[in-house]
Amino acid sequence: QTGEVKFKLNPKTGILHFVKHKFLEELEAKAVAQFLLANKDKLDKTQIGEILGKEPDYAFVKDEGVPASHGGKGFCVAILHEYVDNMVFNGLEFDEAIRLFLSGFRLPGEAQKIDRIMEKFAERYSKQNPQVFASADTAFILAFSIIMLNTDLHNPSIKEERRMTVE
């Protein structure tokens, strides 16, 4: 429980706590991704989304020469890739796959972060369902459009006059 609280307050501190107390064997992208997936119902979904969406330069370990897979620059991008690569979308309809994917975290609010996350999702979905889309780019455009439409429809901070219409 202490780790869950630490994770909610600061995901980096929470993950380091999980490593220190052996809930995670090491600070390694694959292990962290698997841990986030396995504990998605216990950990704060907003913070999981923040980790998955972090910019490519972000590092857990500030020392020079530490590889991205072990906490160096690009660590969160490596976690994102491992997280998505651990998901199975074979045979799922596109909307079912998006729901499954987004059930484990809350998308961050920043468009660049959403872009990074949904691009990786589209790549994985297309790889596992090659007959559905001609390319991963098509899947990405549709995924991003679905997110935008969903946000427009359900976000109460968007004023009625600013909502999308058929025109």
mmCIF file of the C-alpha atoms, coordinates in Angstrom:
data_MODEL
# 
_entry.id   MODEL 
# 
loop_
_atom_site.group_PDB 
_atom_site.id 
_atom_site.type_symbol 
_atom_site.label_atom_id 
_atom_site.label_alt_id 
_atom_site.label_comp_id 
_atom_site.label_asym_id 
_atom_site.label_entity_id 
_atom_site.label_seq_id 
_atom_site.pdbx_PDB_ins_code 
_atom_site.Cartn_x 
_atom_site.Cartn_y 
_atom_site.Cartn_z 
_atom_site.occupancy 
_atom_site.B_iso_or_equiv 
_atom_site.pdbx_formal_charge 
_atom_site.auth_seq_id 
_atom_site.auth_comp_id 
_atom_site.auth_asym_id 
_atom_site.auth_atom_id 
_atom_site.pdbx_PDB_model_num 
ATOM 1   C CA . GLN A 1 1   ? 0.000   0.000   0.000   1.00 0.00 ? 1   GLN A CA 1 
ATOM 2   C CA . THR A 1 2   ? 2.849   2.395   0.739   1.00 0.00 ? 2   THR A CA 1 
ATOM 3   C CA . GLY A 1 3   ? 4.153   1.858   -2.778  1.00 0.00 ? 3   GLY A CA 1 
ATOM 4   C CA . GLU A 1 4   ? 0.721   2.514   -4.272  1.00 0.00 ? 4   GLU A CA 1 
ATOM 5   C CA . VAL A 1 5   ? 0.487   5.827   -2.405  1.00 0.00 ? 5   VAL A CA 1 
ATOM 6   C CA . LYS A 1 6   ? 4.024   6.796   -3.412  1.00 0.00 ? 6   LYS A CA 1 
ATOM 7   C CA . PHE A 1 7   ? 3.212   5.879   -7.023  1.00 0.00 ? 7   PHE A CA 1 
ATOM 8   C CA . LYS A 1 8   ? 0.075   8.032   -6.948  1.00 0.00 ? 8   LYS A CA 1 
ATOM 9   C CA . LEU A 1 9   ? 2.006   11.023  -5.600  1.00 0.00 ? 9   LEU A CA 1 
ATOM 10  C CA . ASN A 1 10  ? 5.023   10.536  -7.868  1.00 0.00 ? 10  ASN A CA 1 
ATOM 11  C CA . PRO A 1 11  ? 5.299   7.565   -10.239 1.00 0.00 ? 11  PRO A CA 1 
ATOM 12  C CA . LYS A 1 12  ? 9.104   7.693   -10.334 1.00 0.00 ? 12  LYS A CA 1 
ATOM 13  C CA . THR A 1 13  ? 9.301   7.535   -6.529  1.00 0.00 ? 13  THR A CA 1 
ATOM 14  C CA . GLY A 1 14  ? 6.733   4.736   -6.505  1.00 0.00 ? 14  GLY A CA 1 
ATOM 15  C CA . ILE A 1 15  ? 8.611   2.626   -9.034  1.00 0.00 ? 15  ILE A CA 1 
ATOM 16  C CA . LEU A 1 16  ? 11.902  3.135   -7.201  1.00 0.00 ? 16  LEU A CA 1 
ATOM 17  C CA . HIS A 1 17  ? 10.097  2.050   -4.005  1.00 0.00 ? 17  HIS A CA 1 
ATOM 18  C CA . PHE A 1 18  ? 8.855   -1.110  -5.736  1.00 0.00 ? 18  PHE A CA 1 
ATOM 19  C CA . VAL A 1 19  ? 12.408  -1.903  -6.865  1.00 0.00 ? 19  VAL A CA 1 
ATOM 20  C CA . LYS A 1 20  ? 13.887  -1.216  -3.434  1.00 0.00 ? 20  LYS A CA 1 
ATOM 21  C CA . HIS A 1 21  ? 11.336  -3.496  -1.745  1.00 0.00 ? 21  HIS A CA 1 
ATOM 22  C CA . LYS A 1 22  ? 11.687  -6.252  -4.377  1.00 0.00 ? 22  LYS A CA 1 
ATOM 23  C CA . PHE A 1 23  ? 8.202   -5.960  -5.885  1.00 0.00 ? 23  PHE A CA 1 
ATOM 24  C CA . LEU A 1 24  ? 10.192  -5.319  -9.048  1.00 0.00 ? 24  LEU A CA 1 
ATOM 25  C CA . GLU A 1 25  ? 13.403  -7.272  -9.569  1.00 0.00 ? 25  GLU A CA 1 
ATOM 26  C CA . GLU A 1 26  ? 15.229  -4.375  -11.190 1.00 0.00 ? 26  GLU A CA 1 
ATOM 27  C CA . LEU A 1 27  ? 14.787  -0.985  -12.778 1.00 0.00 ? 27  LEU A CA 1 
ATOM 28  C CA . GLU A 1 28  ? 14.337  -2.356  -16.275 1.00 0.00 ? 28  GLU A CA 1 
ATOM 29  C CA . ALA A 1 29  ? 11.754  -1.283  -18.890 1.00 0.00 ? 29  ALA A CA 1 
ATOM 30  C CA . LYS A 1 30  ? 10.338  -4.747  -19.573 1.00 0.00 ? 30  LYS A CA 1 
ATOM 31  C CA . ALA A 1 31  ? 9.933   -5.532  -15.852 1.00 0.00 ? 31  ALA A CA 1 
ATOM 32  C CA . VAL A 1 32  ? 8.301   -2.148  -15.166 1.00 0.00 ? 32  VAL A CA 1 
ATOM 33  C CA . ALA A 1 33  ? 5.909   -2.550  -18.116 1.00 0.00 ? 33  ALA A CA 1 
ATOM 34  C CA . GLN A 1 34  ? 4.881   -6.023  -16.970 1.00 0.00 ? 34  GLN A CA 1 
ATOM 35  C CA . PHE A 1 35  ? 4.451   -4.727  -13.416 1.00 0.00 ? 35  PHE A CA 1 
ATOM 36  C CA . LEU A 1 36  ? 2.228   -1.852  -14.609 1.00 0.00 ? 36  LEU A CA 1 
ATOM 37  C CA . LEU A 1 37  ? 0.099   -4.253  -16.658 1.00 0.00 ? 37  LEU A CA 1 
ATOM 38  C CA . ALA A 1 38  ? -0.205  -6.768  -13.824 1.00 0.00 ? 38  ALA A CA 1 
ATOM 39  C CA . ASN A 1 39  ? -1.126  -4.055  -11.295 1.00 0.00 ? 39  ASN A CA 1 
ATOM 40  C CA . LYS A 1 40  ? -3.220  -1.749  -13.475 1.00 0.00 ? 40  LYS A CA 1 
ATOM 41  C CA . ASP A 1 41  ? -6.222  -2.162  -11.184 1.00 0.00 ? 41  ASP A CA 1 
ATOM 42  C CA . LYS A 1 42  ? -4.252  -1.235  -8.041  1.00 0.00 ? 42  LYS A CA 1 
ATOM 43  C CA . LEU A 1 43  ? -2.072  1.616   -9.322  1.00 0.00 ? 43  LEU A CA 1 
ATOM 44  C CA . ASP A 1 44  ? -3.283  5.098   -10.203 1.00 0.00 ? 44  ASP A CA 1 
ATOM 45  C CA . LYS A 1 45  ? -4.308  5.010   -13.881 1.00 0.00 ? 45  LYS A CA 1 
ATOM 46  C CA . THR A 1 46  ? -3.515  8.696   -14.433 1.00 0.00 ? 46  THR A CA 1 
ATOM 47  C CA . GLN A 1 47  ? 0.066   8.147   -13.266 1.00 0.00 ? 47  GLN A CA 1 
ATOM 48  C CA . ILE A 1 48  ? 0.452   5.032   -15.428 1.00 0.00 ? 48  ILE A CA 1 
ATOM 49  C CA . GLY A 1 49  ? -0.621  7.183   -18.393 1.00 0.00 ? 49  GLY A CA 1 
ATOM 50  C CA . GLU A 1 50  ? 1.890   9.863   -17.422 1.00 0.00 ? 50  GLU A CA 1 
ATOM 51  C CA . ILE A 1 51  ? 4.722   7.323   -17.409 1.00 0.00 ? 51  ILE A CA 1 
ATOM 52  C CA . LEU A 1 52  ? 3.686   5.863   -20.756 1.00 0.00 ? 52  LEU A CA 1 
ATOM 53  C CA . GLY A 1 53  ? 3.470   9.319   -22.306 1.00 0.00 ? 53  GLY A CA 1 
ATOM 54  C CA . LYS A 1 54  ? 6.715   10.848  -21.005 1.00 0.00 ? 54  LYS A CA 1 
ATOM 55  C CA . GLU A 1 55  ? 8.942   12.580  -23.532 1.00 0.00 ? 55  GLU A CA 1 
ATOM 56  C CA . PRO A 1 56  ? 11.860  10.666  -25.103 1.00 0.00 ? 56  PRO A CA 1 
ATOM 57  C CA . ASP A 1 57  ? 14.490  12.639  -23.147 1.00 0.00 ? 57  ASP A CA 1 
ATOM 58  C CA . TYR A 1 58  ? 13.072  11.719  -19.734 1.00 0.00 ? 58  TYR A CA 1 
ATOM 59  C CA . ALA A 1 59  ? 15.311  9.566   -17.546 1.00 0.00 ? 59  ALA A CA 1 
ATOM 60  C CA . PHE A 1 60  ? 14.849  7.938   -14.144 1.00 0.00 ? 60  PHE A CA 1 
ATOM 61  C CA . VAL A 1 61  ? 18.626  7.728   -13.703 1.00 0.00 ? 61  VAL A CA 1 
ATOM 62  C CA . LYS A 1 62  ? 20.524  10.906  -14.517 1.00 0.00 ? 62  LYS A CA 1 
ATOM 63  C CA . ASP A 1 63  ? 23.958  9.239   -14.831 1.00 0.00 ? 63  ASP A CA 1 
ATOM 64  C CA . GLU A 1 64  ? 25.550  9.372   -18.281 1.00 0.00 ? 64  GLU A CA 1 
ATOM 65  C CA . GLY A 1 65  ? 25.780  6.126   -20.195 1.00 0.00 ? 65  GLY A CA 1 
ATOM 66  C CA . VAL A 1 66  ? 22.834  4.370   -18.534 1.00 0.00 ? 66  VAL A CA 1 
ATOM 67  C CA . PRO A 1 67  ? 20.850  2.645   -21.299 1.00 0.00 ? 67  PRO A CA 1 
ATOM 68  C CA . ALA A 1 68  ? 17.204  3.597   -21.875 1.00 0.00 ? 68  ALA A CA 1 
ATOM 69  C CA . SER A 1 69  ? 16.123  0.081   -20.939 1.00 0.00 ? 69  SER A CA 1 
ATOM 70  C CA . HIS A 1 70  ? 17.584  0.530   -17.437 1.00 0.00 ? 70  HIS A CA 1 
ATOM 71  C CA . GLY A 1 71  ? 16.458  4.023   -16.493 1.00 0.00 ? 71  GLY A CA 1 
ATOM 72  C CA . GLY A 1 72  ? 18.476  6.274   -18.794 1.00 0.00 ? 72  GLY A CA 1 
ATOM 73  C CA . LYS A 1 73  ? 17.158  8.763   -21.353 1.00 0.00 ? 73  LYS A CA 1 
ATOM 74  C CA . GLY A 1 74  ? 14.200  7.256   -23.154 1.00 0.00 ? 74  GLY A CA 1 
ATOM 75  C CA . PHE A 1 75  ? 13.275  4.944   -20.267 1.00 0.00 ? 75  PHE A CA 1 
ATOM 76  C CA . CYS A 1 76  ? 9.578   5.796   -20.345 1.00 0.00 ? 76  CYS A CA 1 
ATOM 77  C CA . VAL A 1 77  ? 9.421   5.338   -24.120 1.00 0.00 ? 77  VAL A CA 1 
ATOM 78  C CA . ALA A 1 78  ? 11.046  1.918   -23.609 1.00 0.00 ? 78  ALA A CA 1 
ATOM 79  C CA . ILE A 1 79  ? 8.406   1.152   -20.950 1.00 0.00 ? 79  ILE A CA 1 
ATOM 80  C CA . LEU A 1 80  ? 5.656   2.205   -23.383 1.00 0.00 ? 80  LEU A CA 1 
ATOM 81  C CA . HIS A 1 81  ? 7.029   -0.084  -26.091 1.00 0.00 ? 81  HIS A CA 1 
ATOM 82  C CA . GLU A 1 82  ? 7.313   -3.031  -23.713 1.00 0.00 ? 82  GLU A CA 1 
ATOM 83  C CA . TYR A 1 83  ? 3.848   -2.327  -22.279 1.00 0.00 ? 83  TYR A CA 1 
ATOM 84  C CA . VAL A 1 84  ? 2.185   -2.320  -25.705 1.00 0.00 ? 84  VAL A CA 1 
ATOM 85  C CA . ASP A 1 85  ? 4.240   -5.276  -26.941 1.00 0.00 ? 85  ASP A CA 1 
ATOM 86  C CA . ASN A 1 86  ? 2.904   -7.305  -23.996 1.00 0.00 ? 86  ASN A CA 1 
ATOM 87  C CA . MET A 1 87  ? -0.685  -6.771  -25.135 1.00 0.00 ? 87  MET A CA 1 
ATOM 88  C CA . VAL A 1 88  ? -2.571  -9.151  -27.410 1.00 0.00 ? 88  VAL A CA 1 
ATOM 89  C CA . PHE A 1 89  ? -5.008  -7.664  -29.929 1.00 0.00 ? 89  PHE A CA 1 
ATOM 90  C CA . ASN A 1 90  ? -5.222  -10.671 -32.268 1.00 0.00 ? 90  ASN A CA 1 
ATOM 91  C CA . GLY A 1 91  ? -8.704  -11.039 -33.739 1.00 0.00 ? 91  GLY A CA 1 
ATOM 92  C CA . LEU A 1 92  ? -10.177 -8.077  -31.858 1.00 0.00 ? 92  LEU A CA 1 
ATOM 93  C CA . GLU A 1 93  ? -12.264 -5.445  -33.592 1.00 0.00 ? 93  GLU A CA 1 
ATOM 94  C CA . PHE A 1 94  ? -10.486 -2.087  -33.617 1.00 0.00 ? 94  PHE A CA 1 
ATOM 95  C CA . ASP A 1 95  ? -12.796 -0.483  -31.052 1.00 0.00 ? 95  ASP A CA 1 
ATOM 96  C CA . GLU A 1 96  ? -12.498 -3.499  -28.740 1.00 0.00 ? 96  GLU A CA 1 
ATOM 97  C CA . ALA A 1 97  ? -8.712  -3.286  -28.963 1.00 0.00 ? 97  ALA A CA 1 
ATOM 98  C CA . ILE A 1 98  ? -8.732  0.424   -28.092 1.00 0.00 ? 98  ILE A CA 1 
ATOM 99  C CA . ARG A 1 99  ? -10.992 -0.246  -25.100 1.00 0.00 ? 99  ARG A CA 1 
ATOM 100 C CA . LEU A 1 100 ? -8.748  -3.056  -23.896 1.00 0.00 ? 100 LEU A CA 1 
ATOM 101 C CA . PHE A 1 101 ? -5.647  -0.899  -24.384 1.00 0.00 ? 101 PHE A CA 1 
ATOM 102 C CA . LEU A 1 102 ? -7.082  2.123   -22.583 1.00 0.00 ? 102 LEU A CA 1 
ATOM 103 C CA . SER A 1 103 ? -8.502  0.068   -19.705 1.00 0.00 ? 103 SER A CA 1 
ATOM 104 C CA . GLY A 1 104 ? -5.076  -0.013  -18.076 1.00 0.00 ? 104 GLY A CA 1 
ATOM 105 C CA . PHE A 1 105 ? -4.393  3.713   -17.854 1.00 0.00 ? 105 PHE A CA 1 
ATOM 106 C CA . ARG A 1 106 ? -5.795  7.180   -18.416 1.00 0.00 ? 106 ARG A CA 1 
ATOM 107 C CA . LEU A 1 107 ? -4.518  9.043   -21.440 1.00 0.00 ? 107 LEU A CA 1 
ATOM 108 C CA . PRO A 1 108 ? -2.507  12.147  -20.553 1.00 0.00 ? 108 PRO A CA 1 
ATOM 109 C CA . GLY A 1 109 ? -3.956  15.500  -21.593 1.00 0.00 ? 109 GLY A CA 1 
ATOM 110 C CA . GLU A 1 110 ? -1.105  16.599  -23.835 1.00 0.00 ? 110 GLU A CA 1 
ATOM 111 C CA . ALA A 1 111 ? -1.544  15.898  -27.569 1.00 0.00 ? 111 ALA A CA 1 
ATOM 112 C CA . GLN A 1 112 ? 2.110   14.888  -28.095 1.00 0.00 ? 112 GLN A CA 1 
ATOM 113 C CA . LYS A 1 113 ? 1.855   12.263  -25.360 1.00 0.00 ? 113 LYS A CA 1 
ATOM 114 C CA . ILE A 1 114 ? -1.402  10.900  -26.754 1.00 0.00 ? 114 ILE A CA 1 
ATOM 115 C CA . ASP A 1 115 ? 0.200   10.850  -30.195 1.00 0.00 ? 115 ASP A CA 1 
ATOM 116 C CA . ARG A 1 116 ? 3.161   8.798   -28.951 1.00 0.00 ? 116 ARG A CA 1 
ATOM 117 C CA . ILE A 1 117 ? 0.950   6.316   -27.106 1.00 0.00 ? 117 ILE A CA 1 
ATOM 118 C CA . MET A 1 118 ? -1.605  5.853   -29.893 1.00 0.00 ? 118 MET A CA 1 
ATOM 119 C CA . GLU A 1 119 ? 1.098   5.518   -32.546 1.00 0.00 ? 119 GLU A CA 1 
ATOM 120 C CA . LYS A 1 120 ? 2.559   2.548   -30.681 1.00 0.00 ? 120 LYS A CA 1 
ATOM 121 C CA . PHE A 1 121 ? -0.902  1.071   -30.192 1.00 0.00 ? 121 PHE A CA 1 
ATOM 122 C CA . ALA A 1 122 ? -1.646  1.375   -33.928 1.00 0.00 ? 122 ALA A CA 1 
ATOM 123 C CA . GLU A 1 123 ? 1.660   -0.263  -34.797 1.00 0.00 ? 123 GLU A CA 1 
ATOM 124 C CA . ARG A 1 124 ? 0.953   -3.225  -32.508 1.00 0.00 ? 124 ARG A CA 1 
ATOM 125 C CA . TYR A 1 125 ? -2.665  -3.618  -33.597 1.00 0.00 ? 125 TYR A CA 1 
ATOM 126 C CA . SER A 1 126 ? -1.678  -3.551  -37.294 1.00 0.00 ? 126 SER A CA 1 
ATOM 127 C CA . LYS A 1 127 ? 1.098   -6.082  -36.726 1.00 0.00 ? 127 LYS A CA 1 
ATOM 128 C CA . GLN A 1 128 ? -1.296  -8.510  -35.013 1.00 0.00 ? 128 GLN A CA 1 
ATOM 129 C CA . ASN A 1 129 ? -4.176  -7.870  -37.463 1.00 0.00 ? 129 ASN A CA 1 
ATOM 130 C CA . PRO A 1 130 ? -2.487  -7.287  -40.843 1.00 0.00 ? 130 PRO A CA 1 
ATOM 131 C CA . GLN A 1 131 ? -5.726  -7.845  -42.780 1.00 0.00 ? 131 GLN A CA 1 
ATOM 132 C CA . VAL A 1 132 ? -7.564  -4.910  -41.161 1.00 0.00 ? 132 VAL A CA 1 
ATOM 133 C CA . PHE A 1 133 ? -5.583  -1.843  -42.284 1.00 0.00 ? 133 PHE A CA 1 
ATOM 134 C CA . ALA A 1 134 ? -3.280  -1.205  -45.231 1.00 0.00 ? 134 ALA A CA 1 
ATOM 135 C CA . SER A 1 135 ? -0.760  0.395   -42.870 1.00 0.00 ? 135 SER A CA 1 
ATOM 136 C CA . ALA A 1 136 ? -0.181  1.300   -39.248 1.00 0.00 ? 136 ALA A CA 1 
ATOM 137 C CA . ASP A 1 137 ? -0.590  4.972   -40.263 1.00 0.00 ? 137 ASP A CA 1 
ATOM 138 C CA . THR A 1 138 ? -4.229  4.326   -41.182 1.00 0.00 ? 138 THR A CA 1 
ATOM 139 C CA . ALA A 1 139 ? -4.807  2.642   -37.826 1.00 0.00 ? 139 ALA A CA 1 
ATOM 140 C CA . PHE A 1 140 ? -3.117  5.558   -36.052 1.00 0.00 ? 140 PHE A CA 1 
ATOM 141 C CA . ILE A 1 141 ? -5.261  8.186   -37.797 1.00 0.00 ? 141 ILE A CA 1 
ATOM 142 C CA . LEU A 1 142 ? -8.431  6.283   -36.931 1.00 0.00 ? 142 LEU A CA 1 
ATOM 143 C CA . ALA A 1 143 ? -7.326  5.729   -33.303 1.00 0.00 ? 143 ALA A CA 1 
ATOM 144 C CA . PHE A 1 144 ? -6.419  9.386   -32.815 1.00 0.00 ? 144 PHE A CA 1 
ATOM 145 C CA . SER A 1 145 ? -9.714  10.464  -34.433 1.00 0.00 ? 145 SER A CA 1 
ATOM 146 C CA . ILE A 1 146 ? -11.677 8.189   -32.095 1.00 0.00 ? 146 ILE A CA 1 
ATOM 147 C CA . ILE A 1 147 ? -9.892  9.727   -29.099 1.00 0.00 ? 147 ILE A CA 1 
ATOM 148 C CA . MET A 1 148 ? -10.658 13.262  -30.344 1.00 0.00 ? 148 MET A CA 1 
ATOM 149 C CA . LEU A 1 149 ? -14.324 12.461  -30.965 1.00 0.00 ? 149 LEU A CA 1 
ATOM 150 C CA . ASN A 1 150 ? -14.686 10.763  -27.590 1.00 0.00 ? 150 ASN A CA 1 
ATOM 151 C CA . THR A 1 151 ? -13.092 13.734  -25.848 1.00 0.00 ? 151 THR A CA 1 
ATOM 152 C CA . ASP A 1 152 ? -15.329 16.159  -27.715 1.00 0.00 ? 152 ASP A CA 1 
ATOM 153 C CA . LEU A 1 153 ? -18.421 14.175  -26.785 1.00 0.00 ? 153 LEU A CA 1 
ATOM 154 C CA . HIS A 1 154 ? -17.683 13.495  -23.115 1.00 0.00 ? 154 HIS A CA 1 
ATOM 155 C CA . ASN A 1 155 ? -15.412 16.263  -21.823 1.00 0.00 ? 155 ASN A CA 1 
ATOM 156 C CA . PRO A 1 156 ? -17.566 18.712  -19.821 1.00 0.00 ? 156 PRO A CA 1 
ATOM 157 C CA . SER A 1 157 ? -15.001 21.508  -20.168 1.00 0.00 ? 157 SER A CA 1 
ATOM 158 C CA . ILE A 1 158 ? -15.691 21.768  -23.918 1.00 0.00 ? 158 ILE A CA 1 
ATOM 159 C CA . LYS A 1 159 ? -18.413 24.356  -24.425 1.00 0.00 ? 159 LYS A CA 1 
ATOM 160 C CA . GLU A 1 160 ? -21.429 23.389  -26.516 1.00 0.00 ? 160 GLU A CA 1 
ATOM 161 C CA . GLU A 1 161 ? -20.642 25.968  -29.211 1.00 0.00 ? 161 GLU A CA 1 
ATOM 162 C CA . ARG A 1 162 ? -17.118 24.536  -29.589 1.00 0.00 ? 162 ARG A CA 1 
ATOM 163 C CA . ARG A 1 163 ? -18.236 20.906  -30.042 1.00 0.00 ? 163 ARG A CA 1 
ATOM 164 C CA . MET A 1 164 ? -17.841 19.136  -33.381 1.00 0.00 ? 164 MET A CA 1 
ATOM 165 C CA . THR A 1 165 ? -20.859 18.973  -35.655 1.00 0.00 ? 165 THR A CA 1 
ATOM 166 C CA . VAL A 1 166 ? -21.737 17.138  -38.864 1.00 0.00 ? 166 VAL A CA 1 
ATOM 167 C CA . GLU A 1 167 ? -20.894 20.294  -40.793 1.00 0.00 ? 167 GLU A CA 1 
# 
